[in-house]
Amino acid sequence: MVGNINTPMLVEVSKPELSELSSLFDHSEFPPIEIDQALVYSLPLVNRFRRIIVREGVLLRRGDCWGEFAPFWDYGPHESKRWLWATVNALTEPLPDPVRQSVPVNVTVPVVSPARATQIVEQSGGCRTAKVKVADRGTELADDVERVKAVRAALEKHFGEDYQIRVDANGAWNLEEAKTAIAALNEAAGGLEYVEQPCKSAEELSELRKTVSVPIAVDELIRRFPNPLAELPEDCADVMVVKIQPLGGVQAVLDLAQEANKRGMEVVVSSAVDSAIGIGLGVRAAAALPQLPHACGLATSQLLKSDISRESWQVKGGCLEVRAVEVNPDLIQVADTEPRRDLVKRWSQRIRDVAEVATR
């Protein structure tokens, strides 16, 4: 399910359809909300990422507040419910006060050639931490090793030894594959900061953590748990990657981070390849955390060819500044073509499907 792979779209939902969407909240577990505006977006990516080439989602506005609903297409209605809660909470909850005015971020390197990986690092806006995607379908470990080596060389060129490299396998390895890959990638990186979601299951992660020295981070595992920490074994991870949309909103992430810290886990705030609205919410969450030991995975606007905001997110000195986000009204289109109508139809239906499973 993708839109036009070359043309960005930001399509406004008509007034009658908007009224219908608002009414869906009247008889569900969500609080009744009067939505003032709904925009559906389709944004092409610079490179294929997470097996997608276009990022799609819905932006909802209530007064001056914006929320974003953009579950990936492999999330069904029940799994997407928490994503919609994040949207609702963005429209109804006050944002926390920041304890810092900027947050350090990592550059994300997709599954690309070593030359392209070097270019991405050099154009990152001064990021000293790189997250390198590995274990993509149809690729070999040797490809990942060469990509990590290229990233390391680029970081060393600009920052000497003051850099970090983390890798993300998205749960692709089994236990034995993970042991072999982590050893090779750790050597290529000159020491990994951590490896994110090397295996799918908590049992595999617990066993892996006993045999490798590289810290283990969880991401997908907690996103699909109804109660992330309650169902997560205490011995399976050192780091928890938290994302606003999949976990239910800014305050939900802050509460989860507090509980994770009590269990001795460090927390990294990251993005689900959000639009500028979602990035803004992630930055506010990261800026409110008492401790921020790792760079955040919030510089994913760099993965998009274009975005929906009047002012794009620009990394400066390896950081993103805390600021408000304003949707660019000049980009808004009416649903007067078949691709635009289809985009609105598909995402309106996704909200209906989630509201239906959340019916009181």
XYZ file of C-alpha atoms in Angstrom:
360
model
C 0.000 0.000 0.000
C 1.915 3.046 -1.211
C 1.101 6.311 -2.876
C 2.893 7.922 -5.782
C 6.582 7.161 -5.292
C 7.742 10.446 -6.816
C 5.145 13.076 -5.922
C 4.543 14.239 -2.332
C 0.899 14.747 -1.362
C -0.778 16.570 1.536
C -4.509 16.218 0.957
C -7.233 17.828 3.060
C -10.174 15.707 4.143
C -13.498 17.277 3.135
C -15.850 18.747 5.759
C -18.432 15.937 5.497
C -15.720 13.280 5.832
C -14.137 15.237 8.690
C -17.437 15.273 10.557
C -17.716 11.511 10.085
C -14.202 10.958 11.443
C -14.987 13.071 14.513
C -18.122 11.030 15.164
C -16.070 7.814 15.304
C -14.691 8.910 18.671
C -18.178 9.303 20.195
C -18.759 5.594 20.750
C -15.263 4.232 21.341
C -12.804 4.000 24.212
C -11.306 7.271 22.985
C -12.631 10.543 24.421
C -15.059 12.473 22.197
C -13.072 14.910 20.055
C -14.134 17.604 17.645
C -11.490 17.482 14.925
C -10.959 20.821 13.189
C -8.836 19.597 10.293
C -7.499 16.349 8.857
C -4.692 16.082 6.327
C -3.487 12.865 4.723
C 0.127 12.801 3.557
C 2.230 10.695 1.217
C 5.952 11.490 1.278
C 8.513 9.717 -0.934
C 11.715 8.545 0.750
C 15.222 9.275 -0.489
C 16.177 5.589 -0.203
C 14.172 2.439 0.467
C 13.793 2.094 4.226
C 12.110 -0.650 6.254
C 11.040 -2.068 2.885
C 9.027 1.071 2.063
C 9.646 3.827 -0.459
C 6.791 6.155 0.569
C 5.720 7.206 4.072
C 2.005 7.814 4.581
C -0.175 8.943 7.455
C -2.843 11.300 8.767
C -2.461 14.597 10.613
C -5.334 15.683 12.860
C -5.727 19.199 14.260
C -7.758 20.348 17.244
C -7.323 24.050 17.885
C -3.571 24.732 17.786
C -2.623 21.129 18.527
C -1.588 18.581 15.919
C -1.393 14.802 16.220
C -0.162 12.164 13.794
C -1.552 8.706 13.003
C 0.784 6.703 10.770
C 1.030 3.004 11.644
C 2.936 0.974 9.096
C 0.796 -1.251 6.908
C 1.871 -4.422 8.712
C 0.033 -3.182 11.815
C -3.555 -4.378 12.005
C -6.437 -2.483 13.653
C -5.790 -3.851 17.157
C -2.054 -3.103 17.017
C -2.771 0.341 15.549
C -5.018 1.335 18.431
C -2.111 2.626 20.505
C -0.954 4.684 17.506
C -4.376 6.365 17.480
C -4.173 6.915 21.222
C -0.929 8.822 20.593
C -2.821 11.049 18.160
C -5.671 11.623 20.594
C -3.281 12.376 23.445
C -1.411 14.912 21.306
C -4.719 16.736 20.830
C -5.848 16.593 24.454
C -2.796 16.500 26.753
C -0.448 19.416 27.514
C 3.141 18.902 26.470
C 5.707 18.519 29.285
C 8.119 21.308 30.106
C 11.563 20.739 28.574
C 14.660 20.446 30.750
C 16.915 21.108 27.741
C 16.482 23.251 24.632
C 18.038 20.813 22.167
C 18.537 17.059 21.911
C 21.458 15.163 20.364
C 20.448 12.930 17.455
C 21.943 10.155 15.361
C 22.146 9.972 11.606
C 20.323 6.953 10.194
C 22.069 5.042 7.413
C 19.728 2.775 5.411
C 20.843 -0.300 3.485
C 22.891 1.538 0.858
C 26.320 1.248 -0.749
C 29.424 2.206 1.268
C 29.850 5.306 -0.898
C 26.286 6.429 -0.244
C 26.691 5.652 3.474
C 29.718 7.937 3.586
C 27.764 10.701 1.882
C 24.847 10.384 4.325
C 27.169 10.732 7.324
C 28.966 13.716 5.819
C 25.643 15.484 5.134
C 24.111 14.713 8.540
C 24.532 18.128 10.139
C 27.292 17.133 12.529
C 25.886 13.900 13.991
C 28.537 12.072 16.007
C 26.356 8.958 16.312
C 25.292 6.798 13.381
C 22.613 4.136 13.344
C 23.309 1.677 10.534
C 20.558 -0.562 9.218
C 21.709 -4.152 8.710
C 20.353 -7.632 7.946
C 18.009 -6.467 5.216
C 16.333 -9.141 3.121
C 18.479 -10.228 0.178
C 21.742 -8.801 1.549
C 24.805 -10.490 3.046
C 26.682 -9.868 6.283
C 29.699 -8.854 4.213
C 27.631 -5.980 2.763
C 26.722 -4.809 6.259
C 30.343 -4.973 7.381
C 31.502 -2.811 4.461
C 28.726 -0.279 5.155
C 29.701 -0.039 8.826
C 33.369 0.352 7.906
C 32.474 3.235 5.570
C 30.431 4.911 8.305
C 33.276 4.507 10.786
C 35.773 6.039 8.359
C 33.500 9.012 7.718
C 32.942 9.622 11.439
C 36.659 9.295 12.238
C 37.486 11.771 9.488
C 35.344 14.454 11.120
C 35.366 13.586 14.839
C 38.465 11.505 15.495
C 37.584 8.919 18.150
C 34.622 10.892 19.528
C 31.778 9.034 17.811
C 29.357 6.145 18.287
C 27.984 3.509 15.908
C 24.895 1.427 16.602
C 23.289 -1.121 14.286
C 19.658 -2.141 13.867
C 18.703 -5.603 12.614
C 14.912 -5.279 13.065
C 14.773 -8.780 14.556
C 16.126 -10.452 11.412
C 18.685 -12.824 12.957
C 18.266 -16.093 14.767
C 20.475 -16.647 17.809
C 23.483 -18.131 16.016
C 23.293 -15.592 13.182
C 23.198 -12.792 15.757
C 26.339 -14.021 17.529
C 28.277 -14.196 14.263
C 26.990 -10.873 12.915
C 27.514 -8.905 16.121
C 31.126 -10.074 16.380
C 31.847 -9.006 12.787
C 30.012 -5.689 13.016
C 31.529 -4.836 16.404
C 34.987 -5.245 14.897
C 34.054 -3.207 11.812
C 32.736 -0.366 14.002
C 35.684 -0.361 16.368
C 33.167 -1.142 19.113
C 29.381 -0.839 18.846
C 27.374 1.437 21.108
C 24.621 -1.190 21.033
C 22.762 -3.498 18.656
C 19.059 -2.854 18.273
C 16.570 -5.731 18.130
C 18.997 -8.397 16.858
C 16.427 -11.201 17.333
C 12.634 -11.244 17.452
C 11.877 -12.977 20.730
C 12.634 -12.028 24.309
C 13.932 -15.540 24.918
C 16.507 -15.223 22.141
C 17.568 -11.780 23.376
C 18.028 -13.065 26.926
C 20.212 -15.911 25.703
C 22.161 -13.644 23.341
C 22.834 -11.108 26.086
C 24.609 -13.823 28.087
C 27.076 -14.484 25.284
C 27.945 -11.075 23.788
C 29.552 -7.999 25.333
C 27.747 -5.480 23.105
C 24.681 -3.949 24.826
C 21.297 -5.093 23.484
C 18.427 -2.694 22.713
C 14.749 -3.575 22.231
C 12.368 -1.817 19.852
C 9.823 -3.891 17.893
C 9.425 -6.278 20.818
C 7.964 -3.665 23.165
C 5.931 -1.957 20.439
C 3.787 -5.045 20.002
C 3.364 -5.860 23.692
C 0.073 -4.611 25.198
C 2.006 -3.817 28.393
C 5.656 -3.445 27.324
C 7.561 -3.618 30.596
C 5.283 -6.094 32.317
C 5.870 -8.626 29.542
C 9.568 -7.907 28.998
C 11.982 -10.223 30.873
C 14.403 -8.236 33.001
C 17.478 -9.918 31.562
C 16.876 -9.421 27.827
C 18.016 -5.847 27.168
C 20.198 -2.963 28.321
C 18.494 -0.220 26.301
C 14.868 0.489 25.412
C 14.059 2.354 22.196
C 10.819 4.292 22.640
C 8.696 5.866 19.908
C 5.807 8.228 20.475
C 3.201 6.831 18.094
C 3.548 3.077 18.691
C 3.615 3.528 22.472
C 0.617 5.833 22.889
C 1.912 9.386 23.089
C 4.416 11.684 24.784
C 3.313 11.151 28.383
C 3.029 7.392 27.869
C 6.637 7.344 26.647
C 7.835 9.430 29.602
C 6.075 7.104 32.043
C 7.553 4.050 30.321
C 11.025 5.619 30.356
C 10.764 6.227 34.095
C 9.842 2.592 34.731
C 12.622 1.386 32.405
C 15.180 3.473 34.298
C 14.026 1.905 37.558
C 14.828 -1.483 36.027
C 18.310 -0.298 35.089
C 17.578 0.190 31.393
C 18.653 3.273 29.475
C 16.193 4.909 27.079
C 16.549 6.242 23.532
C 13.721 8.303 22.017
C 13.349 7.516 18.341
C 11.072 8.121 15.363
C 8.845 5.805 13.351
C 9.870 7.769 10.233
C 7.319 10.385 11.230
C 6.408 13.603 9.477
C 7.582 16.887 10.995
C 4.623 16.778 13.411
C 5.658 13.434 14.862
C 9.297 14.503 15.048
C 8.247 17.563 17.032
C 6.460 15.390 19.576
C 9.499 13.111 19.835
C 11.800 16.076 20.422
C 9.504 17.357 23.186
C 9.547 13.954 24.881
C 13.338 13.682 24.670
C 13.749 17.247 25.930
C 11.662 16.402 29.015
C 13.609 13.306 30.076
C 15.760 13.816 33.179
C 18.557 11.778 31.626
C 19.540 11.449 27.979
C 22.594 9.156 27.827
C 22.327 8.393 24.101
C 21.692 10.364 20.931
C 18.054 10.161 19.863
C 16.828 8.597 16.637
C 14.830 11.671 15.650
C 16.725 12.951 12.602
C 14.652 10.844 10.234
C 13.396 13.845 8.258
C 16.661 13.317 6.390
C 15.134 10.114 5.005
C 12.292 12.022 3.304
C 12.543 13.857 -0.005
C 10.194 16.516 1.392
C 8.051 17.158 4.455
C 4.802 18.890 5.439
C 6.081 21.744 7.607
C 6.743 25.383 6.866
C 10.208 24.995 8.427
C 11.923 21.628 7.971
C 13.817 19.934 10.775
C 17.497 20.757 10.362
C 20.212 19.075 12.386
C 22.797 21.592 13.605
C 25.852 20.525 15.530
C 24.379 17.050 15.819
C 21.261 18.331 17.600
C 17.626 19.262 17.004
C 16.259 22.317 18.779
C 13.009 22.248 20.718
C 10.458 24.292 18.758
C 6.882 24.397 17.546
C 5.960 22.882 14.182
C 3.676 24.620 11.716
C 2.126 22.796 8.763
C 2.852 24.592 5.508
C -0.574 25.677 4.162
C 0.867 26.162 0.672
C 1.316 22.386 0.392
C -2.301 21.479 1.145
C -4.250 20.019 -1.787
C -7.875 19.107 -2.341
C -8.880 15.551 -3.205
C -9.533 16.355 -6.866
C -7.532 13.549 -8.506
C -7.813 9.781 -8.254
C -4.488 9.319 -6.401
C -5.478 11.955 -3.842
C -8.971 10.533 -3.386
C -7.522 7.047 -3.003
C -5.043 8.268 -0.372
C -7.821 9.890 1.694
C -10.069 6.861 1.303
C -7.449 4.370 2.478
C -6.439 6.330 5.563
C -9.984 7.287 6.532
C -10.758 3.576 6.440
C -7.780 2.796 8.659
C -9.111 5.167 11.315
C -12.582 3.601 10.991
C -11.090 0.129 11.409
C -9.254 1.120 14.575
C -12.266 2.944 15.999
C -14.379 -0.148 15.327
C -12.153 -2.437 17.414
C -12.110 0.246 20.112
C -15.916 0.490 20.285
C -17.240 0.748 23.813
